[in-house]
Structure formats: structure tokens, C-alpha cells
Amino acid sequence: MRAFVLTAPGAYEVQDLPAPVAGPGEVVVDVERVGVCGTDMEFFTGEMAYLHQGHSLYPMRPGHEWSGRVTAVGDGVDPVWLGRRVMGDTMLGCGTCRRCLRDHQHVCERRQEVGIRGGRAGALAEQLAVPASSLHTLPDSVDAVLGALVEPGGNALRAAQAAAPLPGDRVLVLGPGTIGLLVAMFLRAAGADVHLMGALEGSLVFARSLGFAHAWTEDTVPDLPFDAVVDASNAAHLPNRALELVEPAGRVVYVGLAGGPSRIDTRTLALKDVTAVGVLSASPGLDATIQAYAAGSVDPRPLVAATVGLDEVGPVLAGERPAGAGPGPKIHVSPHAGG
């Protein structure tokens, strides 16, 4: 099979590799769509923290936002999975530690992460082997494009739920990228009055085209009471800005990560009686995201600007926009295209 492999920072190859074999408890998936994520770009540049912590090594195959169809099952796997359309959880816990036994496998100390951590190869390939326990079935109404948006959607859904808006509550989302826009969509579906703040006018124009009329720069955010603020950005100063902007007794949610340390003043947190929530991983939100997509209460398809083949992944990771790309922030890959 063909697969995209990062060999060093800024270096990559599309290689012909042996097709994966389903081990005990595993399945092989024929990959239909993969989303390119900011994490993949950090691996491309060499900035990803896991590289420096020993959790990840080159060469590696990224890709953790995917959808496809099961084509083979290993020992111990129910053959009912054969032919089923699926997406998969990125976080693969050890299954035996205290956290896993409490259904917190996404923070297992010994976890693998598909395409990210622990040597588990990712989905930027024609085929992928993953544990059957990580699979989530996609209904017919959730196509391959939506299926590859379930993983980022799960992160966003959890962030929106953590904001806990009552109908009509005003919520500000910092960072109108893929996660921020997905958070905004889930908040809108919950009945919140959604505002967005971003740095680039182009991203704000796109947000407005999705029906989010209240899209501001940091300098133009109105002096309004925000019942919750969700930081979905990668700017190190915005976690503290979120705390400044939120109403007393409100909630701040942190789902974005900056490249360096970001700090908040806990005196402000305490004196404003604010609840702060951190969100890592889509795992607990995957099924609810699939249900939202299937019901049509959230439709993230406009976020996908272009779909490319494996041979075009390198330039995308280097920051190039594919020719003819739309205004959305997400690039998808069809591994079987071209080659």
C-alpha cells in the first residue's frame, strides 16, 4: 500500500509499504478520508512536544482524523465488523490501569495515540490497522467527509458541553479555526448566543458566512457580559484574556494549546468565582458527535476547503493551500486518489 511518512522535521516520503495485517483484537480499515490537523503540522516542523518527551519518533506516519470501511478482522474480533463503515478513537489506553478501568483511557499514562504517540501508525495511508475496541460505526447519513470530522467534532462537542450554556446564554469562542468553529456550531445547536474572536479578517469573514454574525478581532470585542468563554486558539496570552472576559460565576474552557507555556492569574479565577475546565481528546464525545451529524443539528462540511491525494500532503503540512481551495480551515486527504 502507499503511505505518507515523515522521516525527519520537514522531510517526508510517500512510500510503498506492506499492507497491514490485523493482529488479535484488531481490524484493518480501507481508509477513505483523513483530516490534516495542526498536530500533524507540528510533527512536520519538529515542534511537537511528544518528539522531545520521547513519546514519538521519526520515521512516523501521521493521521488521526479518519473514516473508512473494515476489510479484515483479527483473532477474537466479531466478523460482524466486516464491511462496516467506521471511524476510530485516537486514544488507545492500556486497558488495565486505574484510569482505563474508570473509562478514562484517553488520559492513560501508557496510551498509544493513532498517528501521534507510542509508535501507532496513522491513517495517512491506503489502509490502517487499529483495535476493534476503538471503532465507532457510522450510519448511512454520515458520509466519509463527515466521518473524518467526527474526531475534531468530539473535542469541540466536549468543549461546548463544558461551557454549559443555558438557552440564550452569551458564549465567546476564541480562535475561529476548525475546533473553534465546531465549538461554535455545537453551542449554536444548544441555543447559545455565540460570538467569535479571531486575529485574521479572512477567518472572521468565513465565520460570518456560516451564520455567526458576531465575529470580532481582539480590539473590537464588545463590552458585553459573556457567560462562558472557550479558548480554542494557540495564542499564549489568550487563556488569561478568556478569564478577564468571562462574567463572574461564569465558565472558561481551554481546548486550544499554545506552543509555549500560557498562564492565568488564579487570583482572578478565585475572586470572580469562575469554573475552569480543560479538554483533552474527543473520546468521551465521539458517539454524541456522530448522532449530531446524523441528525443534521451540526453540519461541518463547509469547513473542508479541499481534498488532496497522498502526494500533496507534504506541501499542505508545509503551509501551502491547494489550488482551488475554498475558504474553510480544514484540508482532507483521499489516500486512494492519484498514485
mmCIF file of C-alpha atoms in Angstrom, residues 1-3 15-21 61 125 127-128:
data_model
loop_
_atom_site.group_PDB
_atom_site.id
_atom_site.type_symbol
_atom_site.label_atom_id
_atom_site.label_comp_id
_atom_site.label_asym_id
_atom_site.label_seq_id
_atom_site.Cartn_x
_atom_site.Cartn_y
_atom_site.Cartn_z
ATOM 1 C CA MET A 1 0.000 0.000 0.000
ATOM 2 C CA ARG A 2 1.005 3.654 -0.358
ATOM 3 C CA ALA A 3 1.561 5.683 2.809
ATOM 4 C CA GLN A 15 6.346 5.052 0.425
ATOM 5 C CA ASP A 16 5.181 1.656 -0.778
ATOM 6 C CA LEU A 17 4.787 -0.360 2.403
ATOM 7 C CA PRO A 18 3.491 -3.836 3.235
ATOM 8 C CA ALA A 19 -0.256 -3.789 3.786
ATOM 9 C CA PRO A 20 -1.168 -4.078 7.480
ATOM 10 C CA VAL A 21 -2.327 -7.390 8.937
ATOM 11 C CA ARG A 61 3.007 8.050 9.813
ATOM 12 C CA ALA A 125 -2.191 5.520 4.077
ATOM 13 C CA GLN A 127 -5.015 1.003 4.891
ATOM 14 C CA LEU A 128 -4.860 1.194 8.657
#
